[in-house]
PDB file of N, CA and C in Angstrom:
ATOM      1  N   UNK A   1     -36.690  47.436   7.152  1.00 76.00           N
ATOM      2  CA  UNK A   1     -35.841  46.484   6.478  1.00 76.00           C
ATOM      3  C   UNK A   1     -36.184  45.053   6.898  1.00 76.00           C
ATOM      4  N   UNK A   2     -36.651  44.889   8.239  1.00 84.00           N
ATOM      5  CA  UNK A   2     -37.088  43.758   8.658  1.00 84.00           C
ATOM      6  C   UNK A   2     -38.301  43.118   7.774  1.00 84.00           C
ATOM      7  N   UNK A   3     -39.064  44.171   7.843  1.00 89.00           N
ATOM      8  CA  UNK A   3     -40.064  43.740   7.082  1.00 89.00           C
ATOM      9  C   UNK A   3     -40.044  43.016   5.491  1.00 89.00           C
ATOM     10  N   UNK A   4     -39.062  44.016   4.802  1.00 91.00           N
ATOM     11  CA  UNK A   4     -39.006  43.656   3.657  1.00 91.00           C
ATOM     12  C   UNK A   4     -38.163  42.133   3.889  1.00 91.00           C
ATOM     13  N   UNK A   5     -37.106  41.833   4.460  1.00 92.00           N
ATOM     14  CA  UNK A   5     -36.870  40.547   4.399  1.00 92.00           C
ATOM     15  C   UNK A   5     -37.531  39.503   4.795  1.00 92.00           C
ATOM     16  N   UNK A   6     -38.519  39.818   5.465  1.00 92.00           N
ATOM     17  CA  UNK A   6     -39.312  38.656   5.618  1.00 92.00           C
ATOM     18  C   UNK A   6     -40.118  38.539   4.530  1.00 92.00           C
ATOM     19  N   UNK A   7     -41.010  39.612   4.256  1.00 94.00           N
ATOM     20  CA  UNK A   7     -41.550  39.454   2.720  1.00 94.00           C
ATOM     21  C   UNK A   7     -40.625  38.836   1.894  1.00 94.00           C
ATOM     22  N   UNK A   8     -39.594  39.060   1.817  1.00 93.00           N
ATOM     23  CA  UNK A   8     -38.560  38.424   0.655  1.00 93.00           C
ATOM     24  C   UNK A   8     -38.760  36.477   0.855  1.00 93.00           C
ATOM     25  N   UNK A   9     -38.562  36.339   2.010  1.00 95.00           N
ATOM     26  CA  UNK A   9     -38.603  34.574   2.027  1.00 95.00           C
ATOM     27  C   UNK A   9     -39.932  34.495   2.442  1.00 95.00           C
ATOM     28  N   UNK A  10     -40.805  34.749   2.318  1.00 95.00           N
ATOM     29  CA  UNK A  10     -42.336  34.088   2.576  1.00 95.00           C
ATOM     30  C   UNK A  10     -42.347  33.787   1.411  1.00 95.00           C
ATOM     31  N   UNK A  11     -41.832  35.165   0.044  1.00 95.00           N
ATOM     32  CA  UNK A  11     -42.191  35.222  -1.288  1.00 95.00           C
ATOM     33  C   UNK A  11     -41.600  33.946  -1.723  1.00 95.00           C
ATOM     34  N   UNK A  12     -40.081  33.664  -1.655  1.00 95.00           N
ATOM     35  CA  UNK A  12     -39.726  32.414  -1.644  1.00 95.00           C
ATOM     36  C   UNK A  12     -39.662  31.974  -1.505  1.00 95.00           C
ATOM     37  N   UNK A  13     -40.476  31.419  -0.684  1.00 95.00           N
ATOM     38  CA  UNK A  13     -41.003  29.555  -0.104  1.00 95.00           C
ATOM     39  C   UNK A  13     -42.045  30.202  -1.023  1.00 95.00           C
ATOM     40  N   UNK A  14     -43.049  30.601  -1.034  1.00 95.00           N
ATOM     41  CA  UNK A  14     -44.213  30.537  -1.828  1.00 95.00           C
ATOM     42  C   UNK A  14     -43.820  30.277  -3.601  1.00 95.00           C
ATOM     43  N   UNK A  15     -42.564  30.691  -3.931  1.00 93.00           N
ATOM     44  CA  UNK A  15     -42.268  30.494  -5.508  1.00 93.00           C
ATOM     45  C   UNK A  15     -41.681  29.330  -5.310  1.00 93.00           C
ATOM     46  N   UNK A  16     -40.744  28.508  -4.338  1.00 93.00           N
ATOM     47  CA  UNK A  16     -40.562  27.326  -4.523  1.00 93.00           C
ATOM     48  C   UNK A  16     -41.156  26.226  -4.768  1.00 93.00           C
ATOM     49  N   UNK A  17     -42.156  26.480  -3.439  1.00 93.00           N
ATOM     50  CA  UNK A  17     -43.735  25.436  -3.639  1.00 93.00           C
ATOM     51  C   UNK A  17     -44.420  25.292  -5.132  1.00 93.00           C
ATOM     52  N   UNK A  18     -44.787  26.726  -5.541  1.00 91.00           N
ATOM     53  CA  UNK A  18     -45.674  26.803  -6.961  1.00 91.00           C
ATOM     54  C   UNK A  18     -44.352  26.148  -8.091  1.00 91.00           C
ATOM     55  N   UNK A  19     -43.007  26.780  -7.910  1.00 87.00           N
ATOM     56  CA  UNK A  19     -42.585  26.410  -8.855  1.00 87.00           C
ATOM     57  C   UNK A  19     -42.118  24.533  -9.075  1.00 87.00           C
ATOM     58  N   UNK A  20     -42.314  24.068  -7.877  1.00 85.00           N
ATOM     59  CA  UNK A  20     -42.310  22.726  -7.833  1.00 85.00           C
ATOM     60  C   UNK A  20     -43.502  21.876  -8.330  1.00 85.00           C
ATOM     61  N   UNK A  21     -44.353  22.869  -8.092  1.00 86.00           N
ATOM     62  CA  UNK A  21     -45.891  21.989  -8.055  1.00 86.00           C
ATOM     63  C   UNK A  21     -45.969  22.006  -9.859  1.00 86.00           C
ATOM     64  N   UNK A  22     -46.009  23.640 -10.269  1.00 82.00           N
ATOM     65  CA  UNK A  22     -46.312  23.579 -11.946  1.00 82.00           C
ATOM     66  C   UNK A  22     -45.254  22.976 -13.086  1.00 82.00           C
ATOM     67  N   UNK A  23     -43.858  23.185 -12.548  1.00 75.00           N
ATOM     68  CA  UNK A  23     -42.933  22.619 -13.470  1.00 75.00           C
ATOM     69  C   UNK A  23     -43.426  21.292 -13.889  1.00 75.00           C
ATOM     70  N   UNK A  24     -43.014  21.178 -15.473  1.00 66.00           N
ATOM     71  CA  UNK A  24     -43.419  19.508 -15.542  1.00 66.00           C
ATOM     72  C   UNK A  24     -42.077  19.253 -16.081  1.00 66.00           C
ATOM     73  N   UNK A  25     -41.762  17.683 -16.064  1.00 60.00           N
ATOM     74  CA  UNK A  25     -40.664  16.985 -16.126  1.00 60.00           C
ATOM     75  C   UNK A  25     -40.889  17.048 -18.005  1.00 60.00           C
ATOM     76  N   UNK A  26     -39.585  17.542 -18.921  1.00 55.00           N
ATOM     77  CA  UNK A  26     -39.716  17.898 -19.485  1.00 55.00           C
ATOM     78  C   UNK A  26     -38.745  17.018 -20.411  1.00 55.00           C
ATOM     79  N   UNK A  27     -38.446  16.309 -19.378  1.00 55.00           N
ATOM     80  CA  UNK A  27     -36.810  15.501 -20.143  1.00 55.00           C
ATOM     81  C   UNK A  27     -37.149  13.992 -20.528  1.00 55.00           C
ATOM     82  N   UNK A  28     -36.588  13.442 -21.768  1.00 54.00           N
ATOM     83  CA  UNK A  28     -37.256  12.538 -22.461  1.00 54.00           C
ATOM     84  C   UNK A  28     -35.576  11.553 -22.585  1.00 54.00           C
ATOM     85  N   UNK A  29     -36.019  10.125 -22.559  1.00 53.00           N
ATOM     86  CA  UNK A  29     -34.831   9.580 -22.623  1.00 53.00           C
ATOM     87  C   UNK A  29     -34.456   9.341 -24.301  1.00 53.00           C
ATOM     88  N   UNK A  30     -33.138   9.336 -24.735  1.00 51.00           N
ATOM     89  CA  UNK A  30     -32.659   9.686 -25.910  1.00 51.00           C
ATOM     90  C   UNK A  30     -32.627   8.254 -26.449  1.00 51.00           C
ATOM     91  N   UNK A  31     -33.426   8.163 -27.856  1.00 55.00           N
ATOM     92  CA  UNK A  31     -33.274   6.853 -28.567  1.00 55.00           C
ATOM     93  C   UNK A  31     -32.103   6.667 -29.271  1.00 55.00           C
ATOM     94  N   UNK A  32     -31.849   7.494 -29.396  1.00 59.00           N
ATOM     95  CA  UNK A  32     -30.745   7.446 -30.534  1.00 59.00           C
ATOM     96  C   UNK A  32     -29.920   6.942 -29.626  1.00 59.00           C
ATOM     97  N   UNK A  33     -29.343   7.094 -28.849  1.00 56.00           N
ATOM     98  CA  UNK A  33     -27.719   6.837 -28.458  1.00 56.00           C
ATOM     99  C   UNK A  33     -28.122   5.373 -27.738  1.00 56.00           C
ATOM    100  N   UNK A  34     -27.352   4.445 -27.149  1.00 55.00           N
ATOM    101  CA  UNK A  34     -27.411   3.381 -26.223  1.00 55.00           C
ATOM    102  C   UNK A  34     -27.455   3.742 -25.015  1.00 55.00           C
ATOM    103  N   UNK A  35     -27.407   4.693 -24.388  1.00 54.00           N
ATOM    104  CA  UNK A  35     -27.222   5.134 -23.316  1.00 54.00           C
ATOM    105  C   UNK A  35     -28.194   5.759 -22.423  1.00 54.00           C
ATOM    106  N   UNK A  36     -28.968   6.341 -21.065  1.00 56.00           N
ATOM    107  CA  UNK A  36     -29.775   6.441 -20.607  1.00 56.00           C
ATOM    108  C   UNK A  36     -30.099   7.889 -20.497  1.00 56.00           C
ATOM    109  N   UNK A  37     -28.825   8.582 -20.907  1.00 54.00           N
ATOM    110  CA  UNK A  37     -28.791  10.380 -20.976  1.00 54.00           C
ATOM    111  C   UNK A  37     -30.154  11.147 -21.027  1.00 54.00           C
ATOM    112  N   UNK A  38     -30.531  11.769 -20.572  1.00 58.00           N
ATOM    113  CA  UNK A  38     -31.518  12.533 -21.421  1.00 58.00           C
ATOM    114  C   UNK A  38     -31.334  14.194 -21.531  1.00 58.00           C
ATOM    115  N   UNK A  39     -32.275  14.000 -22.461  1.00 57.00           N
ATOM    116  CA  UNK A  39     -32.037  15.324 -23.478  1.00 57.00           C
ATOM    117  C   UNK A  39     -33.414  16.720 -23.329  1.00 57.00           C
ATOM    118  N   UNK A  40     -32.953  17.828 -23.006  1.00 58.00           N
ATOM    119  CA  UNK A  40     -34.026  18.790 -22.882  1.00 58.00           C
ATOM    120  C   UNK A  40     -34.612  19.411 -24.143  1.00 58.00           C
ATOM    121  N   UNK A  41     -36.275  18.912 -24.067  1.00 60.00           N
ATOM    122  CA  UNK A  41     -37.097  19.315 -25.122  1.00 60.00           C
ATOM    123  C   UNK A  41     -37.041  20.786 -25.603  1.00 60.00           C
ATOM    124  N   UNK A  42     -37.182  21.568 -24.571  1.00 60.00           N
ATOM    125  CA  UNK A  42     -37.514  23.102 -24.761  1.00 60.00           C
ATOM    126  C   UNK A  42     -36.203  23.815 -24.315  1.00 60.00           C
ATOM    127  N   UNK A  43     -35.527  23.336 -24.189  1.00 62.00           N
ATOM    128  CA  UNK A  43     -33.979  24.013 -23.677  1.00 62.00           C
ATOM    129  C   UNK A  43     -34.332  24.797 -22.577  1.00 62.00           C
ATOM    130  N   UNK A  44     -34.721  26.039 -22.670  1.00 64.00           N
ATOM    131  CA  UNK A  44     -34.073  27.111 -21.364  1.00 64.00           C
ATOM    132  C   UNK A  44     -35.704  27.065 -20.624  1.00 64.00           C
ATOM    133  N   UNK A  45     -36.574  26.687 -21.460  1.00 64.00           N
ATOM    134  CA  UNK A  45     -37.910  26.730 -20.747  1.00 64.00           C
ATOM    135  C   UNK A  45     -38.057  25.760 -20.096  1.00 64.00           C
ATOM    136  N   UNK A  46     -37.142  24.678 -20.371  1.00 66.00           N
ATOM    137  CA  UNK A  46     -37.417  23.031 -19.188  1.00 66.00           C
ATOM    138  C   UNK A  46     -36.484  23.292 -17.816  1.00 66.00           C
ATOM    139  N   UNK A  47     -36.039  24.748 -17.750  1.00 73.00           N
ATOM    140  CA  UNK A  47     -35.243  24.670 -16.091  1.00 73.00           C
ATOM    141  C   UNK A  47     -36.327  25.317 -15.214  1.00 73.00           C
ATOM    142  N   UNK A  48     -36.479  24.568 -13.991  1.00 78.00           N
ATOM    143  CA  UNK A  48     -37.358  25.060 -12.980  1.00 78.00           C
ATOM    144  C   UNK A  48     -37.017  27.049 -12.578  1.00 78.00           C
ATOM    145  N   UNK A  49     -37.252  27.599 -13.940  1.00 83.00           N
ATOM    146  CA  UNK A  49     -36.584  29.182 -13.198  1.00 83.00           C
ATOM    147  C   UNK A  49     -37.707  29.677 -11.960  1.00 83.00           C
ATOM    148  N   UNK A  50     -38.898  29.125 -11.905  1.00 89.00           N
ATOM    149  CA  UNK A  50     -39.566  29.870 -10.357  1.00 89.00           C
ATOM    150  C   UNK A  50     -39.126  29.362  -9.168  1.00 89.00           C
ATOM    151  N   UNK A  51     -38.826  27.903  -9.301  1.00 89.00           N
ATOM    152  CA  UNK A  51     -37.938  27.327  -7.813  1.00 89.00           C
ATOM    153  C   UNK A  51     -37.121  28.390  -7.822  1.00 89.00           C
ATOM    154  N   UNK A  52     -36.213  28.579  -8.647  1.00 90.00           N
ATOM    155  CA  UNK A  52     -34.684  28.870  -8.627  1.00 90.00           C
ATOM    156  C   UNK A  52     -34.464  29.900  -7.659  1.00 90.00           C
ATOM    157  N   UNK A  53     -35.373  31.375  -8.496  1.00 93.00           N
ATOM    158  CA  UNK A  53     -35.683  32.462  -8.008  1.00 93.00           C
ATOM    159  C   UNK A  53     -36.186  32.086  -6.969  1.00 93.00           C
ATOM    160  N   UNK A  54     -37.022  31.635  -6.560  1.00 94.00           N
ATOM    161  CA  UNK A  54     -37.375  31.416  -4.965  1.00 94.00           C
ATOM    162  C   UNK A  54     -36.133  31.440  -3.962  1.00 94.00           C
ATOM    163  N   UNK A  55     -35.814  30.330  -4.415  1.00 94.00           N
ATOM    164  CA  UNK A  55     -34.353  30.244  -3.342  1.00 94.00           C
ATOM    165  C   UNK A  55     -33.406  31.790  -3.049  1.00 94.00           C
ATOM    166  N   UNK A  56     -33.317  32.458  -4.180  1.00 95.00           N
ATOM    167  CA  UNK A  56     -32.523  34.041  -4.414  1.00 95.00           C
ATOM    168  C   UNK A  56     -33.111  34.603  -3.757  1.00 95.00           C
ATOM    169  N   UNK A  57     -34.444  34.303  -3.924  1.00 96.00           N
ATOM    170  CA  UNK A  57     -35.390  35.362  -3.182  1.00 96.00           C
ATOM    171  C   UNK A  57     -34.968  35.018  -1.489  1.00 96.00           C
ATOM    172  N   UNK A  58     -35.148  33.336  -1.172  1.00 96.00           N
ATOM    173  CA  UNK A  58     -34.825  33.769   0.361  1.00 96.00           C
ATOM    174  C   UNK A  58     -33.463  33.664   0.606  1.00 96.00           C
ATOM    175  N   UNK A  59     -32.367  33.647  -0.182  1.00 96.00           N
ATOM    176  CA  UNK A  59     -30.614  34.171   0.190  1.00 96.00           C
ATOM    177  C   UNK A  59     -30.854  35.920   0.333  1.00 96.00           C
ATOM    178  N   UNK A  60     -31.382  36.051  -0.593  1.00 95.00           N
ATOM    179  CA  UNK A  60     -31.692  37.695  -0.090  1.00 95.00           C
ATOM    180  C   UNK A  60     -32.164  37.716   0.821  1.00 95.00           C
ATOM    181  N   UNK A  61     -33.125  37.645   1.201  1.00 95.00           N
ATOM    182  CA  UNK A  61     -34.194  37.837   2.193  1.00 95.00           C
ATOM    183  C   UNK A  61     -33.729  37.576   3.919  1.00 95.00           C
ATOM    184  N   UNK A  62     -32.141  36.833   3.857  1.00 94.00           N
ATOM    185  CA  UNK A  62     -31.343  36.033   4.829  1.00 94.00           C
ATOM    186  C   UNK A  62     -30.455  37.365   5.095  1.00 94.00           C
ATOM    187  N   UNK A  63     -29.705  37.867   3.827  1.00 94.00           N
ATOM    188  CA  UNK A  63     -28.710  38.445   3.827  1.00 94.00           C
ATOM    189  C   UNK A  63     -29.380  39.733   4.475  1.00 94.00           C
ATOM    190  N   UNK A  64     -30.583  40.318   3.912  1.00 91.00           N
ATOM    191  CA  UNK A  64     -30.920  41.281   4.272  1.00 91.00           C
ATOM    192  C   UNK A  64     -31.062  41.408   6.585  1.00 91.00           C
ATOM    193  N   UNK A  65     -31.948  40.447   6.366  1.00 91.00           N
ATOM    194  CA  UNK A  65     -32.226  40.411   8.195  1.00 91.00           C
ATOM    195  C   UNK A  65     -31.030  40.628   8.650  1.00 91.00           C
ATOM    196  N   UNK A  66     -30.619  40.189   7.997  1.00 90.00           N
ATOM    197  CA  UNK A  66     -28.843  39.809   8.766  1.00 90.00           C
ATOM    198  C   UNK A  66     -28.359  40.802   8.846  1.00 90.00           C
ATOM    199  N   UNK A  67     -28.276  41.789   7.647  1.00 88.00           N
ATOM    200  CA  UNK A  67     -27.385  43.146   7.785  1.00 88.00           C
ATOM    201  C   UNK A  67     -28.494  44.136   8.514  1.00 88.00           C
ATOM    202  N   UNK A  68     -29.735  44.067   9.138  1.00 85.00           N
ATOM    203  CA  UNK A  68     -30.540  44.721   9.520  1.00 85.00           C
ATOM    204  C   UNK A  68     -30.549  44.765  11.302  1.00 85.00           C
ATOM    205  N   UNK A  69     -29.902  43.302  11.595  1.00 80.00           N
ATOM    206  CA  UNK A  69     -29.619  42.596  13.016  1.00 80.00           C
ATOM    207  C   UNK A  69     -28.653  43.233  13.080  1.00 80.00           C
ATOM    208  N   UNK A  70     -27.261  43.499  12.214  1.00 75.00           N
ATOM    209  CA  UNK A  70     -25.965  43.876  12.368  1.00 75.00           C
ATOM    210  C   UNK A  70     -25.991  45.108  13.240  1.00 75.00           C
ATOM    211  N   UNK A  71     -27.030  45.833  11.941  1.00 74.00           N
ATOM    212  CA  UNK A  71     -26.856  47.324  11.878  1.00 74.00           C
ATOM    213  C   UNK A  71     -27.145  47.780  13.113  1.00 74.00           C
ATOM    214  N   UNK A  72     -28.909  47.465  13.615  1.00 70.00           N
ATOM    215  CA  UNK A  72     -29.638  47.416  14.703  1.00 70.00           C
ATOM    216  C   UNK A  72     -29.328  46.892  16.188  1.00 70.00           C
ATOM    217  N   UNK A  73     -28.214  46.494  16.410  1.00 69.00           N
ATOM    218  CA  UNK A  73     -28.443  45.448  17.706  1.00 69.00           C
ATOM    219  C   UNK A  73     -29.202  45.846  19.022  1.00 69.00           C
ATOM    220  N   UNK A  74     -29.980  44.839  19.829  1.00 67.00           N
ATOM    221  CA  UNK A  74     -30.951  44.704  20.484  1.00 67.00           C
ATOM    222  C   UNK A  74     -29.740  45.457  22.110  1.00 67.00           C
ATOM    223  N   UNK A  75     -30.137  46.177  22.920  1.00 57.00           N
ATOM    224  CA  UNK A  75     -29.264  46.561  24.098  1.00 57.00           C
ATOM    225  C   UNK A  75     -29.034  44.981  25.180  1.00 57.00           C
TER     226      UNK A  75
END
């Protein structure tokens, strides 16, 4: 179980990084209105979802050690 949680947050730092690096800024400021708002081109495809998952990946990956430390304790 140890193992797998560490795999879990290596995986997510590694999807945070990529998903930071490839996302592109997708948001364009709106002519129409007077105001500085901006508006998403591609809707659900302009949210960083590989950061996101990264992060899940290492709340899991936290939760898991954790209940593995619980379970296990050292004498």
């Amino acid at each position: 179980m140890k193992r797998t949680s560490i795999v879990l947050v290596i995986l997510g730092i590694v999807m945070i990084i990529s998903g930071i690096l490839t996302s592109r800024d997708l948001n364009h400021v709106n002519v129409v209105d007077d105001h500085a708002r901006q508006i998403y081109v591609n809707r659900i495809r302009s949210f960083p979802w590989e950061a996101f998952l990264g992060g899940v990946f290492i709340v899991a990956g936290l939760v898991f050690y954790i209940a593995d430390v619980r379970r296990n304790p050292k004498p």
